[in-house]
Amino acid sequence: MHYPHVASDMIALVSDYGISVQEVPDLPVHSNHVYVSPIEVAFNGIENAVYLGLLWLKPKTILGSMGIVRVIDVGVDVDQGLKGKTFTVSPFSPSSGGIGTDSHGIASEAASIPLDALFPYYEDLGDLNVLLPYLSIALQVEEVYEGKRLLVIGSGPLGSLIAGLCESCDEVGLMGASKPYLPSGRVRMVSKIEPDAWDAVFIATLEAWALEASKEFKAVAFPRLTLRWPPVVPPKAIEIASKPRDDLLRAMKSLDRKFLTQFVVRSDTFEGAIPASDGKLVVVDVRRALRGVGDKGSLKRLS
């Protein structure tokens, strides 16, 4: 490994018995990592769970599990041709676990992240690129539960994408606090847990009650977003992690634009993004949010 900037510090949003902006040491670039300049970070249910105390992280962990980055430097085992290119960051790395949970995230002036957490970035998608990792999970769910009756618990971006895309499912139910716009009339909003009415349940929320309720179902699936959740894997459960796919761009362009844009909003500050709005990914320009917090006296605690 090597350090792109010797003995330098940087400003980052960290989990430290709460959430705060702090000075932290610059990070080394491991052999299979890329050193990046974060452009945008997309806050979601993971940061909400940290903010609310539902998900404990190691102190000083840099937050930011999803977003857009530009590669500045690469580890010795990584193609030098990636320098200068822009990528979307997935919340989970097969080699390092959750980004911004098990390993450091991208809500900082610079970041070092594993190569296998990178997804393509498509210029014409703009902010919608941050939905690509969730779309990857949704497409896999459709393949696994073709011809099945599927209940999705959690009506945020991930749960809604799964419900909206699962056209091969025999029936789809969606349960959650938010009521998203769903272009498909096939999806039924559900308010009551009825395990016998469904062949399987997908848990798209980090709330503990959903995991408890899943014990009554014949089949259970959940997204692998971090190694820290769920604390106990339900019996017979399967995990589905995001992974790059050749059909992601085609699938994204096939979806109703109004359906997609409802899940992505913007904020100029970290304070305005955490906790994230109900059922949204809140996208923050990292440089703008960090501007003006470089002096220790101005470092601010958010929770």
Coordinates of C-alpha atoms in Angstrom, one line a residue:
M1 CA 0.0 0.0 0.0
H2 CA 1.0 3.6 -0.4
Y3 CA 0.0 7.1 0.8
P4 CA -0.8 9.6 -2.0
H5 CA -0.4 12.5 0.5
V6 CA 2.2 11.9 3.2
A7 CA 1.3 13.0 6.7
S8 CA -1.8 15.0 5.7
D9 CA -5.2 15.3 7.2
M10 CA -8.6 15.7 5.6
I11 CA -12.1 16.6 6.6
A12 CA -14.7 13.8 6.7
L13 CA -18.2 13.0 8.0
V14 CA -17.6 10.2 10.6
S15 CA -19.5 8.0 13.0
D16 CA -18.1 8.8 16.4
Y17 CA -20.8 8.1 19.0
G18 CA -23.1 10.2 16.8
I19 CA -22.3 11.8 13.5
S20 CA -19.9 14.7 13.1
V21 CA -17.5 16.4 10.7
Q22 CA -13.9 15.9 11.9
E23 CA -10.3 16.0 10.8
V24 CA -9.1 12.5 10.1
P25 CA -5.8 11.1 8.7
D26 CA -5.5 10.6 5.0
L27 CA -6.0 7.0 4.0
P28 CA -3.5 4.5 2.4
V29 CA -4.2 3.0 -1.0
H30 CA -4.1 -0.8 -0.7
S31 CA -3.1 -3.0 -3.6
N32 CA -6.7 -3.6 -4.7
H33 CA -8.1 -0.1 -3.9
V34 CA -8.6 3.1 -5.8
Y35 CA -7.9 6.5 -4.3
V36 CA -10.8 8.8 -5.3
S37 CA -12.1 12.3 -5.1
P38 CA -15.7 12.1 -4.0
I39 CA -18.0 14.1 -6.2
E40 CA -21.4 13.3 -4.7
V41 CA -22.5 11.1 -1.8
A42 CA -26.0 9.7 -1.6
F43 CA -27.3 9.2 1.9
N44 CA -29.8 6.5 2.5
G45 CA -31.2 4.1 5.2
I46 CA -27.8 3.1 6.3
E47 CA -26.8 6.6 7.5
N48 CA -30.3 7.0 9.0
A49 CA -29.8 3.9 11.0
V50 CA -26.4 5.2 12.3
Y51 CA -28.0 8.6 13.1
L52 CA -30.8 6.9 15.0
G53 CA -28.5 4.5 16.9
L54 CA -29.9 1.4 15.1
L55 CA -26.6 0.5 13.5
W56 CA -23.3 0.7 15.5
L57 CA -20.1 1.4 13.7
K58 CA -16.5 1.4 14.8
P59 CA -15.7 5.0 16.0
K60 CA -14.1 7.3 13.4
T61 CA -15.6 5.3 10.5
I62 CA -16.0 7.6 7.5
L63 CA -19.6 7.5 6.3
G64 CA -21.0 7.6 2.8
S65 CA -21.9 4.2 1.3
M66 CA -23.1 5.3 -2.2
G67 CA -22.3 8.1 -4.6
I68 CA -20.1 9.3 -7.5
V69 CA -16.3 9.5 -7.4
R70 CA -13.4 10.3 -9.7
V71 CA -10.3 8.1 -9.5
I72 CA -7.1 9.9 -8.7
D73 CA -4.7 7.1 -7.9
V74 CA -4.8 3.3 -7.9
G75 CA -3.2 0.4 -6.0
V76 CA -0.4 -1.7 -7.4
D77 CA -2.9 -4.5 -8.6
V78 CA -5.3 -2.1 -10.3
D79 CA -5.2 -0.9 -13.9
Q80 CA -3.5 2.5 -14.2
G81 CA -6.0 3.3 -17.0
L82 CA -8.7 4.0 -14.4
K83 CA -7.0 7.2 -13.3
G84 CA -9.2 10.2 -14.2
K85 CA -12.3 8.1 -14.8
T86 CA -15.7 8.6 -13.0
F87 CA -17.6 5.7 -11.3
T88 CA -20.6 5.0 -9.2
V89 CA -20.0 3.5 -5.8
S90 CA -21.9 0.5 -4.6
P91 CA -22.7 0.1 -0.9
F92 CA -21.1 -3.3 -0.7
S93 CA -17.7 -4.7 -1.6
P94 CA -17.3 -8.5 -1.8
S95 CA -13.7 -8.1 -0.5
S96 CA -14.2 -5.4 2.2
G97 CA -17.8 -5.5 3.2
G98 CA -20.0 -2.5 3.5
I99 CA -18.7 0.9 2.3
G100 CA -19.1 3.5 5.0
T101 CA -19.9 0.7 7.5
D102 CA -17.4 -2.1 7.6
S103 CA -14.8 0.0 5.7
H104 CA -14.4 3.7 5.2
G105 CA -16.9 5.5 3.0
I106 CA -16.8 8.5 0.6
A107 CA -18.2 11.4 2.6
S108 CA -14.8 13.0 2.8
E109 CA -12.3 15.2 0.8
A110 CA -10.7 12.0 -0.5
A111 CA -11.3 8.3 -0.1
S112 CA -9.7 4.9 -0.6
I113 CA -12.2 2.2 -1.6
P114 CA -11.9 -1.3 -3.0
L115 CA -12.0 -1.8 -6.7
D116 CA -14.9 -4.2 -6.5
A117 CA -17.2 -1.5 -5.1
L118 CA -17.2 0.4 -8.4
F119 CA -20.1 0.4 -10.8
P120 CA -20.1 2.2 -14.2
Y121 CA -21.1 5.8 -14.4
Y122 CA -23.3 6.9 -17.3
E123 CA -23.2 10.6 -18.1
D124 CA -26.7 10.8 -19.4
L125 CA -28.2 9.4 -16.2
G126 CA -26.9 12.2 -14.0
D127 CA -28.0 11.8 -10.3
L128 CA -29.9 8.6 -11.2
N129 CA -26.5 6.8 -11.4
V130 CA -26.8 6.4 -7.6
L131 CA -29.7 4.0 -8.1
L132 CA -27.7 1.5 -10.2
P133 CA -26.6 -0.7 -7.2
Y134 CA -30.2 -0.9 -6.0
L135 CA -31.3 -1.7 -9.6
S136 CA -28.8 -4.5 -9.7
I137 CA -30.4 -6.1 -6.6
A138 CA -33.9 -5.6 -8.0
L139 CA -33.0 -7.4 -11.2
Q140 CA -31.6 -10.3 -9.2
V141 CA -34.7 -10.5 -7.0
E142 CA -36.9 -10.7 -10.1
E143 CA -34.8 -13.7 -11.4
V144 CA -34.9 -15.5 -8.1
Y145 CA -38.7 -15.1 -7.5
E146 CA -40.0 -15.6 -11.0
G147 CA -43.6 -17.0 -10.8
K148 CA -43.7 -16.4 -7.0
R149 CA -45.9 -14.3 -4.7
L150 CA -43.4 -11.8 -3.2
L151 CA -44.0 -9.3 -0.4
V152 CA -41.4 -6.5 -0.1
I153 CA -41.2 -4.8 3.3
G154 CA -39.7 -1.3 3.0
S155 CA -41.0 1.2 0.5
G156 CA -37.9 3.3 0.0
P157 CA -35.9 3.3 -3.2
L158 CA -34.7 -0.3 -2.9
G159 CA -38.0 -1.8 -2.0
S160 CA -39.9 0.2 -4.5
L161 CA -37.5 -0.7 -7.3
I162 CA -37.9 -4.4 -6.5
A163 CA -41.7 -4.1 -6.4
G164 CA -41.7 -2.1 -9.7
L165 CA -39.4 -4.4 -11.6
C166 CA -40.7 -7.8 -10.5
E167 CA -42.9 -8.3 -13.5
S168 CA -42.1 -12.0 -13.6
C169 CA -43.5 -12.5 -10.1
D170 CA -47.0 -13.9 -9.9
E171 CA -48.0 -11.2 -7.4
V172 CA -46.1 -8.4 -5.6
G173 CA -47.0 -6.6 -2.4
L174 CA -45.2 -3.6 -0.9
M175 CA -45.3 -2.5 2.7
G176 CA -43.8 0.6 4.1
A177 CA -44.3 4.1 5.6
S178 CA -44.0 6.0 2.3
K179 CA -46.4 5.6 -0.6
P180 CA -44.3 5.8 -3.8
Y181 CA -45.7 6.4 -7.3
L182 CA -45.8 3.0 -8.9
P183 CA -46.4 3.0 -12.7
S184 CA -47.3 -0.7 -12.6
G185 CA -50.8 -1.5 -11.5
R186 CA -49.7 -4.9 -10.5
V187 CA -48.1 -3.8 -7.2
R188 CA -50.4 -3.9 -4.2
M189 CA -49.8 -1.8 -1.2
V190 CA -50.1 -3.9 2.0
S191 CA -50.7 -2.8 5.6
K192 CA -50.9 -6.2 7.3
I193 CA -48.4 -9.1 7.7
E194 CA -50.0 -12.3 6.3
P195 CA -47.2 -14.9 5.8
D196 CA -49.6 -17.5 4.3
A197 CA -50.5 -15.1 1.5
W198 CA -46.9 -15.0 0.1
D199 CA -44.3 -17.4 -1.1
A200 CA -41.4 -15.2 0.1
V201 CA -40.6 -11.9 1.7
F202 CA -37.8 -9.4 0.9
I203 CA -36.6 -7.2 3.8
A204 CA -35.7 -3.8 2.3
T205 CA -35.6 -1.9 5.6
L206 CA -33.1 -2.0 8.6
E207 CA -36.0 -1.8 11.1
A208 CA -35.9 -4.7 13.6
W209 CA -39.6 -5.4 13.4
A210 CA -39.3 -6.5 9.8
L211 CA -36.7 -9.1 10.6
E212 CA -38.8 -10.4 13.4
A213 CA -41.9 -10.6 11.2
S214 CA -39.9 -12.5 8.5
K215 CA -39.6 -15.5 10.8
E216 CA -43.1 -16.4 9.9
F217 CA -42.5 -16.7 6.2
K218 CA -41.5 -19.8 4.2
A219 CA -38.7 -18.0 2.4
V220 CA -36.8 -14.8 3.3
A221 CA -34.3 -12.6 1.4
F222 CA -32.4 -9.4 2.3
P223 CA -29.9 -7.1 0.7
R224 CA -26.3 -7.5 1.7
L225 CA -25.4 -3.9 2.3
T226 CA -23.1 -4.4 5.3
L227 CA -21.6 -7.2 7.3
R228 CA -23.1 -5.6 10.4
W229 CA -26.7 -6.2 9.4
P230 CA -28.7 -8.3 10.0
P231 CA -27.3 -9.1 13.4
V232 CA -28.7 -12.6 13.1
V233 CA -29.5 -14.0 9.6
P234 CA -33.0 -15.5 9.5
P235 CA -33.1 -19.3 9.0
K236 CA -33.2 -20.3 5.3
A237 CA -32.6 -16.7 4.3
I238 CA -30.7 -15.7 1.2
E239 CA -28.7 -12.6 0.7
I240 CA -28.5 -10.6 -2.5
A241 CA -25.7 -8.1 -3.0
S242 CA -25.3 -5.5 -5.7
K243 CA -23.0 -6.4 -8.6
P244 CA -22.3 -4.9 -12.0
R245 CA -24.5 -6.2 -14.8
D246 CA -24.4 -5.7 -18.6
D247 CA -28.2 -4.9 -18.6
L248 CA -28.2 -2.1 -16.0
L249 CA -28.3 0.8 -18.4
R250 CA -30.9 -0.8 -20.6
A251 CA -33.1 -1.6 -17.6
M252 CA -32.7 1.9 -16.2
K253 CA -33.7 3.5 -19.5
S254 CA -36.8 1.2 -19.7
L255 CA -38.2 2.5 -16.5
D256 CA -40.7 5.4 -16.1
R257 CA -38.6 8.6 -15.5
K258 CA -41.1 9.9 -13.0
F259 CA -40.9 6.6 -11.0
L260 CA -37.1 6.9 -10.8
T261 CA -36.7 10.6 -10.1
Q262 CA -39.1 10.5 -7.0
F263 CA -36.4 8.6 -5.1
V264 CA -33.5 11.1 -5.6
V265 CA -33.4 14.5 -4.1
R266 CA -30.6 17.0 -3.4
S267 CA -29.3 18.9 -0.4
D268 CA -26.5 21.4 -0.1
T269 CA -25.4 20.3 3.4
F270 CA -24.9 17.2 5.4
E271 CA -27.3 18.5 8.0
G272 CA -30.0 18.7 5.4
A273 CA -29.4 15.1 4.3
I274 CA -29.2 13.2 7.6
P275 CA -31.6 11.8 8.4
A276 CA -32.6 11.2 4.8
S277 CA -36.1 12.1 3.8
D278 CA -38.5 9.3 4.0
G279 CA -38.2 7.0 1.0
K280 CA -35.4 9.1 -0.7
L281 CA -31.8 9.0 -1.5
V282 CA -30.4 12.4 -0.6
V283 CA -27.5 13.5 -2.9
V284 CA -25.0 15.9 -1.6
D285 CA -22.1 17.7 -3.4
V286 CA -19.2 16.7 -1.2
R287 CA -17.0 19.7 -1.8
R288 CA -19.8 22.1 -1.2
A289 CA -20.9 20.4 2.0
L290 CA -17.3 20.4 3.3
R291 CA -16.5 23.9 2.4
G292 CA -16.1 26.2 5.4
V293 CA -15.6 23.4 7.9
G294 CA -11.8 23.1 7.6
D295 CA -11.1 24.8 10.9
K296 CA -11.4 22.7 14.1
G297 CA -13.5 25.3 15.7
S298 CA -16.2 24.9 13.0
L299 CA -16.5 21.1 13.1
K300 CA -20.1 20.3 13.7
R301 CA -21.9 17.4 15.4
L302 CA -25.0 16.3 13.7
S303 CA -26.3 13.9 16.3

